[in-house]
Short mmCIF file of C-alpha atoms and ligand atoms in Angstrom, two decimals:
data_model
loop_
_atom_site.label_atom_id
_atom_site.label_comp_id
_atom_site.label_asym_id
_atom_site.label_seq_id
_atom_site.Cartn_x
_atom_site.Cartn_y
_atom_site.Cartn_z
CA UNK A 1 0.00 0.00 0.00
CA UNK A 2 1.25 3.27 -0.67
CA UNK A 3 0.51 5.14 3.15
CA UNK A 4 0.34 9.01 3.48
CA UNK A 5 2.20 9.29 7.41
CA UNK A 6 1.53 12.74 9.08
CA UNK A 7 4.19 12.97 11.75
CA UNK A 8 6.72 9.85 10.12
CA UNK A 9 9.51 12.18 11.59
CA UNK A 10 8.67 12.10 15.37
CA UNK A 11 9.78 9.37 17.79
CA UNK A 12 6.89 6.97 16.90
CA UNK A 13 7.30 7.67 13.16
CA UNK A 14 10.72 6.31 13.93
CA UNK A 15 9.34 2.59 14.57
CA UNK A 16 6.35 2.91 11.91
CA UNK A 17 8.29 3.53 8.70
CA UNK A 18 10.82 0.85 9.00
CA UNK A 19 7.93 -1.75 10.28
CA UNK A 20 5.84 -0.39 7.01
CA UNK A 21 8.53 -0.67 4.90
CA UNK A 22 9.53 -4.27 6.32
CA UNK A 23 5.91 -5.24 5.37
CA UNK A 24 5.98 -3.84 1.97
CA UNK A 25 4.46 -1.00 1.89
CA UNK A 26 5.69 2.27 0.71
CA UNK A 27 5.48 5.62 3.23
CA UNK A 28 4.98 9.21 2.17
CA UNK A 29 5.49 11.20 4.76
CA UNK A 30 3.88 15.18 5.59
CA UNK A 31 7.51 16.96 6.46
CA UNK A 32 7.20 20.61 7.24
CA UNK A 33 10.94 21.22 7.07
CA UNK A 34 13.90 20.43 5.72
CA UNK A 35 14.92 18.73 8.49
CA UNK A 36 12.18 16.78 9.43
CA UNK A 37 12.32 15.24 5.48
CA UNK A 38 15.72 14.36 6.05
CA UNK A 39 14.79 12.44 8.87
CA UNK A 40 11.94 11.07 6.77
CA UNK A 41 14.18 10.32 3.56
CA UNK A 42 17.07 8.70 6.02
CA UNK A 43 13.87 6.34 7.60
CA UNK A 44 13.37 4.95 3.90
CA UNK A 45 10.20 7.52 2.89
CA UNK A 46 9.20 9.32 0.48
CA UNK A 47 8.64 13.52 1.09
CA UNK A 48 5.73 15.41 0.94
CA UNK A 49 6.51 18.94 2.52
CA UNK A 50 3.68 20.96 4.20
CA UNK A 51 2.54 21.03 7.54
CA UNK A 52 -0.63 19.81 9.32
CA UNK A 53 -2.71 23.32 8.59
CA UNK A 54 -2.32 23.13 4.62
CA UNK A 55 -5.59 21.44 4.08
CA UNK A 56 -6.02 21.67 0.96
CA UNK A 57 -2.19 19.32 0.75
CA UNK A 58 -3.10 16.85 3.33
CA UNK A 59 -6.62 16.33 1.19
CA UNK A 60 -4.53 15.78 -2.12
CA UNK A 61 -1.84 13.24 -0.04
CA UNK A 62 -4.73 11.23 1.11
CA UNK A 63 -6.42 10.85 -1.98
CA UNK A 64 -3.06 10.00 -3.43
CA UNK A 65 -2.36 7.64 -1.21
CA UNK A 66 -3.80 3.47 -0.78
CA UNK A 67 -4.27 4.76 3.19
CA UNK A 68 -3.34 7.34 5.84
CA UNK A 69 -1.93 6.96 9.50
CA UNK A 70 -1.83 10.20 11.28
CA UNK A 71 0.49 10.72 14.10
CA UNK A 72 1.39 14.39 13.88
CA UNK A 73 0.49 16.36 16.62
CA UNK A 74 1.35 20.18 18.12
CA UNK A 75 3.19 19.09 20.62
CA UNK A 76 5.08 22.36 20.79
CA UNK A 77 1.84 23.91 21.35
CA UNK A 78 0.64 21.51 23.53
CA UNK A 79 4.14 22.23 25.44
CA UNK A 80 3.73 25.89 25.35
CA UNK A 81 0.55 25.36 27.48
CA UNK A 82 -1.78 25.56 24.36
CA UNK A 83 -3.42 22.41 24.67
CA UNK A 84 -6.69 23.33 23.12
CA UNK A 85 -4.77 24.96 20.15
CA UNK A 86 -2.72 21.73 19.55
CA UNK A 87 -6.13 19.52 19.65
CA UNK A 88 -8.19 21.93 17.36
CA UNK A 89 -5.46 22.30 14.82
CA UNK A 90 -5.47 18.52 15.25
CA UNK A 91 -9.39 18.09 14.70
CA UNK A 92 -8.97 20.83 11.99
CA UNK A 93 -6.51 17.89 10.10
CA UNK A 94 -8.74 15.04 10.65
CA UNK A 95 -11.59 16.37 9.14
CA UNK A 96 -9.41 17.59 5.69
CA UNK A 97 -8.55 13.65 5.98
CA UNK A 98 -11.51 12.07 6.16
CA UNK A 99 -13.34 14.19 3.58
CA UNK A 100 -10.85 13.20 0.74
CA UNK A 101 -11.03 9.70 1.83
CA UNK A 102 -15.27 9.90 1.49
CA UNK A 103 -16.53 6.93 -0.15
CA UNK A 104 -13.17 5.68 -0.74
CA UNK A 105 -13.31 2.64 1.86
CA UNK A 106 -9.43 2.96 2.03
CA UNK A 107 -8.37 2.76 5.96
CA UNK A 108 -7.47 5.96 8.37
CA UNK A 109 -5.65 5.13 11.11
CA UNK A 110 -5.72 7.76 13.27
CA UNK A 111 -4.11 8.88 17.04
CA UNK A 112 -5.53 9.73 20.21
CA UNK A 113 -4.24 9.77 24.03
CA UNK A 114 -5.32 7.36 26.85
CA UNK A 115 -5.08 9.96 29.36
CA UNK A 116 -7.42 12.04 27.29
CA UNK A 117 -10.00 10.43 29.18
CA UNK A 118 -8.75 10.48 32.35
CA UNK A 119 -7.91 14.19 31.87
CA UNK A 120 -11.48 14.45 30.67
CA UNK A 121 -12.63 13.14 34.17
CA UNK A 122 -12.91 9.01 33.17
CA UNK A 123 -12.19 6.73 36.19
CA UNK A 124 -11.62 3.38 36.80
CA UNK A 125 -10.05 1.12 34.01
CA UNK A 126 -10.41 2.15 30.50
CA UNK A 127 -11.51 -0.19 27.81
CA UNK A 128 -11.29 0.22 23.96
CA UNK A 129 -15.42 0.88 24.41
CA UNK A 130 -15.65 3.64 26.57
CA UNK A 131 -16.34 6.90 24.89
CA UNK A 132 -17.23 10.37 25.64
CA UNK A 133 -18.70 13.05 24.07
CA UNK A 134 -16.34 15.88 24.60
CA UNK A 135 -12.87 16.94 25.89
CA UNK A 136 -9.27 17.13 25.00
CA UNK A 137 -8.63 15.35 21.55
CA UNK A 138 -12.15 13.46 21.98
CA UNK A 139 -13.86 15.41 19.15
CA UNK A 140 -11.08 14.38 16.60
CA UNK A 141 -11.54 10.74 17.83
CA UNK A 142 -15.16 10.64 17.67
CA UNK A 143 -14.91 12.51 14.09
CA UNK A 144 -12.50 9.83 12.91
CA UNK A 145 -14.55 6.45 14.41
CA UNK A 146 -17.68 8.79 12.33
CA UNK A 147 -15.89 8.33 9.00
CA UNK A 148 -16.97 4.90 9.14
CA UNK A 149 -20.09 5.81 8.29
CA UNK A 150 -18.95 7.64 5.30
CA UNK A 151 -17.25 4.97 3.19
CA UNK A 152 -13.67 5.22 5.25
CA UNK A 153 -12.46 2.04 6.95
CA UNK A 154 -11.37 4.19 9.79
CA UNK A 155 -9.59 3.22 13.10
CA UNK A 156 -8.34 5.38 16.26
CA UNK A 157 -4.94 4.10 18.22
CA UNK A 158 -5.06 5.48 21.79
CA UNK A 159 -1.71 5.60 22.92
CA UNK A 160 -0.22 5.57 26.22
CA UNK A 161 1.64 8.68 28.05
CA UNK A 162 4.88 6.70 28.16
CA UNK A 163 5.24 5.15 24.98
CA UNK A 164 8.97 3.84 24.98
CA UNK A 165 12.07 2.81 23.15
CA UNK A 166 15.19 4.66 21.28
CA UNK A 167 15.86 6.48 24.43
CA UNK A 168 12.32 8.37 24.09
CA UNK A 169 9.97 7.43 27.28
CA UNK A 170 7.11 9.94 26.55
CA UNK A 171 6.25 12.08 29.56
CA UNK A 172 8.45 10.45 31.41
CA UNK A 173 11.29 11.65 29.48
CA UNK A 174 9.50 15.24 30.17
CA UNK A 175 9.82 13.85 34.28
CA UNK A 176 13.33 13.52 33.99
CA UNK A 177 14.25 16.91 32.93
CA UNK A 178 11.40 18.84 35.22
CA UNK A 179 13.03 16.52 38.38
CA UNK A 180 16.74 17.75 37.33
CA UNK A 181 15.67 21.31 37.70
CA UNK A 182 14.40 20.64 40.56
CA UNK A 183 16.70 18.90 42.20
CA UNK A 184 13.89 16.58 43.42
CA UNK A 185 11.95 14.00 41.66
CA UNK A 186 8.50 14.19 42.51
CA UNK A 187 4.93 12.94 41.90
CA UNK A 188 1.65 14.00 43.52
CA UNK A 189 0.12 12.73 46.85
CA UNK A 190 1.11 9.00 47.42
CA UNK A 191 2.00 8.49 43.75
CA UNK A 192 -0.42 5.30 43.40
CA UNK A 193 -1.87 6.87 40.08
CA UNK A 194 -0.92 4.81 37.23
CA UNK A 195 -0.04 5.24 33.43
CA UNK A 196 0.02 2.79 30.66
CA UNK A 197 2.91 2.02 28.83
CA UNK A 198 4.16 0.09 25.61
CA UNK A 199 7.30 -0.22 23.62
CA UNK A 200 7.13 1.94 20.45
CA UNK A 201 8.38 -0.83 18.08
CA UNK A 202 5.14 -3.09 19.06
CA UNK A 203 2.91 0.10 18.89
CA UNK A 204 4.32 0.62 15.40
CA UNK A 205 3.00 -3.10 14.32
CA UNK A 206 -0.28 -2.04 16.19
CA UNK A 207 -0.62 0.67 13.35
CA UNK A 208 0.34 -1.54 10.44
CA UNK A 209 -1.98 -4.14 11.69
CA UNK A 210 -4.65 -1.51 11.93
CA UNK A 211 -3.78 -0.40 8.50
CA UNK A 212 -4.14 -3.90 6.83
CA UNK A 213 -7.21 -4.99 8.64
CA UNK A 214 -8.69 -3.30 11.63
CA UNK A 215 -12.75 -2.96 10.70
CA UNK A 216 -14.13 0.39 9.91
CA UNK A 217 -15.11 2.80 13.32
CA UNK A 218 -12.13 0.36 15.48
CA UNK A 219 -11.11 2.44 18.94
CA UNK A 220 -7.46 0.25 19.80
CA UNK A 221 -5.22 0.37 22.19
CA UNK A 222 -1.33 0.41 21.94
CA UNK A 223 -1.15 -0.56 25.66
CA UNK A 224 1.45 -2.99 26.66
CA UNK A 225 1.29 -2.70 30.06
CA UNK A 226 -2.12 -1.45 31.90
CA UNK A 227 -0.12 0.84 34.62
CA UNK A 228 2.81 1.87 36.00
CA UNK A 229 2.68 3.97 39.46
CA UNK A 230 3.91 7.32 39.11
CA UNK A 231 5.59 6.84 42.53
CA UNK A 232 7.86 3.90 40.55
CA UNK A 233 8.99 6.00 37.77
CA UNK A 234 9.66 8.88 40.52
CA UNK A 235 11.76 6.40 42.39
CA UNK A 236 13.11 5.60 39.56
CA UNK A 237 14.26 8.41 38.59
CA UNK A 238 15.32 9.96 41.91
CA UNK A 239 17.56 6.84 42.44
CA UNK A 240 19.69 7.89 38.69
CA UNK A 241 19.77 11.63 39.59
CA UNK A 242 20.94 10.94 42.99
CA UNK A 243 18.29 13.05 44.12
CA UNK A 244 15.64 13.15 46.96
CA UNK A 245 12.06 11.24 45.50
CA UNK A 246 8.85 13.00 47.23
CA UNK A 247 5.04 13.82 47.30
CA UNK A 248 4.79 17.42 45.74
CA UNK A 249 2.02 19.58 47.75
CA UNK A 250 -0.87 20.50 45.21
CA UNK A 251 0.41 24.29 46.05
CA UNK A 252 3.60 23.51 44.17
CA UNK A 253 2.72 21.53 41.36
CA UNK A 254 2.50 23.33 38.68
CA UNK A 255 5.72 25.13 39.27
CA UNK A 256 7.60 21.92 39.61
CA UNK A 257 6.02 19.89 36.98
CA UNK A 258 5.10 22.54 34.77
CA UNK A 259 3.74 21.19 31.24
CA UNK A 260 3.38 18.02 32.60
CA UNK A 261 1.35 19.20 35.65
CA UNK A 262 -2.30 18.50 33.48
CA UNK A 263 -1.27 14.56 33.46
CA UNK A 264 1.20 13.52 36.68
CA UNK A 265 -1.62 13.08 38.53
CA UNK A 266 -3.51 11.59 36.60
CA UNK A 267 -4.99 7.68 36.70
CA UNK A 268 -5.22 6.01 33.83
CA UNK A 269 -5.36 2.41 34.05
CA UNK A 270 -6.32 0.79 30.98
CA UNK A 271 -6.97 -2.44 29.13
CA UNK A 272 -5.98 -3.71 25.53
CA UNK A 273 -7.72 -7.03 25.96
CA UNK A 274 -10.80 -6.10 22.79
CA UNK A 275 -7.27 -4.93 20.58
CA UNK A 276 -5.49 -7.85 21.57
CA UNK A 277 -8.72 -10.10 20.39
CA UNK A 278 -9.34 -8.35 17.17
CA UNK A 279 -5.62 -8.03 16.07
CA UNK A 280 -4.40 -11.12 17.35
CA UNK A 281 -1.91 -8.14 18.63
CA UNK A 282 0.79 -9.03 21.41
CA UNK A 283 3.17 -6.70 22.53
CA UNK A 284 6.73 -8.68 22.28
CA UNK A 285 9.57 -6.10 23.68
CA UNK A 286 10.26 -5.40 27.13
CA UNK A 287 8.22 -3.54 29.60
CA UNK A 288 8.43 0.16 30.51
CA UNK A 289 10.78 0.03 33.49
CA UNK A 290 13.17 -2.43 32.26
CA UNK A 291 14.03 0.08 29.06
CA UNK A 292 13.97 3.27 31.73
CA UNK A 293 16.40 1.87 34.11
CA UNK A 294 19.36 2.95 31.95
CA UNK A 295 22.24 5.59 32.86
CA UNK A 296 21.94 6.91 29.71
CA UNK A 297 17.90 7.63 30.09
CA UNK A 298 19.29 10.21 32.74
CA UNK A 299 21.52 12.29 31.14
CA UNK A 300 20.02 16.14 31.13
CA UNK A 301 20.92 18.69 29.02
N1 LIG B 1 5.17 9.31 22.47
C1 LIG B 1 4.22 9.14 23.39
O1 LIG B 1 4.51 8.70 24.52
C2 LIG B 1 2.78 9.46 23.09
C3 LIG B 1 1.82 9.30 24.10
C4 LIG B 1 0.48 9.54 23.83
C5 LIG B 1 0.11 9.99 22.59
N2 LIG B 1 1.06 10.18 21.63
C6 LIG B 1 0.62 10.66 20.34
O2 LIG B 1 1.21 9.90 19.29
C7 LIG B 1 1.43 10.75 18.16
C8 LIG B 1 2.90 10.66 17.77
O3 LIG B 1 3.67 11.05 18.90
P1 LIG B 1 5.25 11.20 18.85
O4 LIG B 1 5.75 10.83 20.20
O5 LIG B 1 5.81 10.55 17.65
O6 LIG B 1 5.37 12.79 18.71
P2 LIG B 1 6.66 13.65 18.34
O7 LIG B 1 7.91 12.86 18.47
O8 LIG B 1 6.53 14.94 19.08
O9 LIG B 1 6.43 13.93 16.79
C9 LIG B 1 5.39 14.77 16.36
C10 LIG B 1 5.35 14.70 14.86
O10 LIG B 1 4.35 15.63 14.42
C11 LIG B 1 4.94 16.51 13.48
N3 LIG B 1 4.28 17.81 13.56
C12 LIG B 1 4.04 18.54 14.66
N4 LIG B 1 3.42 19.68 14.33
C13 LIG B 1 3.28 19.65 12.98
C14 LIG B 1 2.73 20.55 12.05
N5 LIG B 1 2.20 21.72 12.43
N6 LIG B 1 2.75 20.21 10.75
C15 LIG B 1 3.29 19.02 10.34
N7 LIG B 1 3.85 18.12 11.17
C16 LIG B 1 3.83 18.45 12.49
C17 LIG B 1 6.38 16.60 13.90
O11 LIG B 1 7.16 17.11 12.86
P3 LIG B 1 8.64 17.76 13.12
O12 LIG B 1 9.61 16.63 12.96
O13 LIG B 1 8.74 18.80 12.09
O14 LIG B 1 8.63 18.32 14.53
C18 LIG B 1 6.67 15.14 14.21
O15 LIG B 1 6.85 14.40 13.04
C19 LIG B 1 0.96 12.14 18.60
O16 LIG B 1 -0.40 12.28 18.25
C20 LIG B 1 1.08 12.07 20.09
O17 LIG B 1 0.31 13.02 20.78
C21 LIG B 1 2.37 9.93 21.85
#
């Protein structure tokens, strides 16, 4: 298949092009700079340069194209504090997407966040068929799983808040560096909140298999491992900066965690048991605090 990738240069785009190319399909990947098509090009894909507002280009790249996986996402934005800017330019893309793929029946894999719903106010364990209505990146979802109604065999990967590998460890890569400038690695009241985790090389052949075969209006989930205390990866990392681990008062949060502070306290346990059945998907790499517990995970610029 010939697979229009928003986002092929970012650290998941690093595990989906080679495990799309492996399985013989060619990538085309949305680059907005020259250096994000290098990366591209030097991953084994093909360029398309534009970035994630030039509608009218992401339409023409999807009709182009046998199928579409969309990881790009604002993170900058999101990073600058602007998360509803990052999830309506997001929504914005989605929509350009699945109205050139109208009719088509070719497959849309799109992204979303587990912790969207716990940020959204979901509690208890999170299966692939809980919805909402409305909050953080839930309208793009629920736009996406809508498609199928339109002629678009569309799908929606949620992905965990520490998805792993290649020295990358999500927003716990972001805990690392807000605990060095610290000088203390914290998490919020007895650190018993959980996130999900999995391995970025078996969420990459979560997206192919999604791509190939996942039936039209699918919600997945890339989780490996249901949850992982935030008072573990604190330890964690308190033990490889040689630096105190402790509760942070809800006074002080946001200063010390600041753009993580929407999601440390969150709990998100969650379940990939209905992805795991319709896939035949099984997450084969090592878990999330096996691949952390490296010296060189630790070193801050
Ligand atoms: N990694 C995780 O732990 C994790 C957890 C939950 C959800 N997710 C979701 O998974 C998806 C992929 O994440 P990731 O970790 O690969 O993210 P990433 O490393 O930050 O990469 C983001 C990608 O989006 C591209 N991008 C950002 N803004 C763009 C714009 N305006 N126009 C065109 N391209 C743009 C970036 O291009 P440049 O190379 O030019 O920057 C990059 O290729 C995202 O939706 C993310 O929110 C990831």
């Amino acid at each position: 298949m010939r697979v229009f990738v928003t986002g092929a240069s970012g650290n998941v785009g690093a595990a989906l092009v080679p495990e799309l190319l492996t399985a013989g399909h060619t990538v085309v990947g949305l680059a907005r700079s020259d250096a994000a098509a290098e990366i591209v090009r030097s991953r084994g894909g093909l360029v398309v340069r534009g970035a994630l507002d030039d509608l009218d280009l992401l339409s023409a790249a999807a009709r182009a194209a046998d199928g579409v996986i969309h990881l790009a996402f604002e993170h900058d934005e999101q990073h600058s504090g602007n998360l509803v800017a990052a999830a309506a330019s997001d929504l914005q893309a989605v929509q350009a997407i699945g109205a050139a793929l109208g009719g088509s029946g070719k497959p849309f894999v799109s992204t979303n966040a587990t912790c969207a719903f716990a940020l959204a106010g979901f509690e208890g364990l999170l299966t692939e068929h809980d919805t909402l209505t409305a909050g953080w990146r839930i309208e793009a979802e629920n736009e996406v799983i809508g498609l199928a109604e339109h002629g678009v065999r569309s799908s929606v990967i949620r992905l965990p808040p520490t998805v792993h590998g290649e020295g990358e460890f999500g927003l716990a890569s972001v805990l690392v560096q807000t605990a060095s400038a610290a000088g203390v690695s914290g998490y919020l009241g007895n650190g018993s909140n959980v996130w999900p985790s999995a391995d970025m090389r078996d969420v990459a052949v979560l997206y192919r298999l999604a791509l190939e075969s996942a039936v039209a209006g699918s919600r997945l989930h890339a989780v490996a491992e249901p949850g992982i205390s935030l008072l573990e990866i604190a330890a964690l990392i308190g033990r490889h900066l040689a630096i105190p681990v402790r509760s942070i008062a809800a006074e002080d949060s946001e200063r010390h965690f600041r753009h993580v502070n929407a999601f440390v306290g969150l709990d998100n346990p969650t379940s990939s048991l209905v992805t795991s059945e319709a896939l035949g998907w099984k997450p084969a790499y090592p878990g999330f605090l096996a691949d952390f517990d490296h010296e060189s995970n630790f070193e801050v610029e």
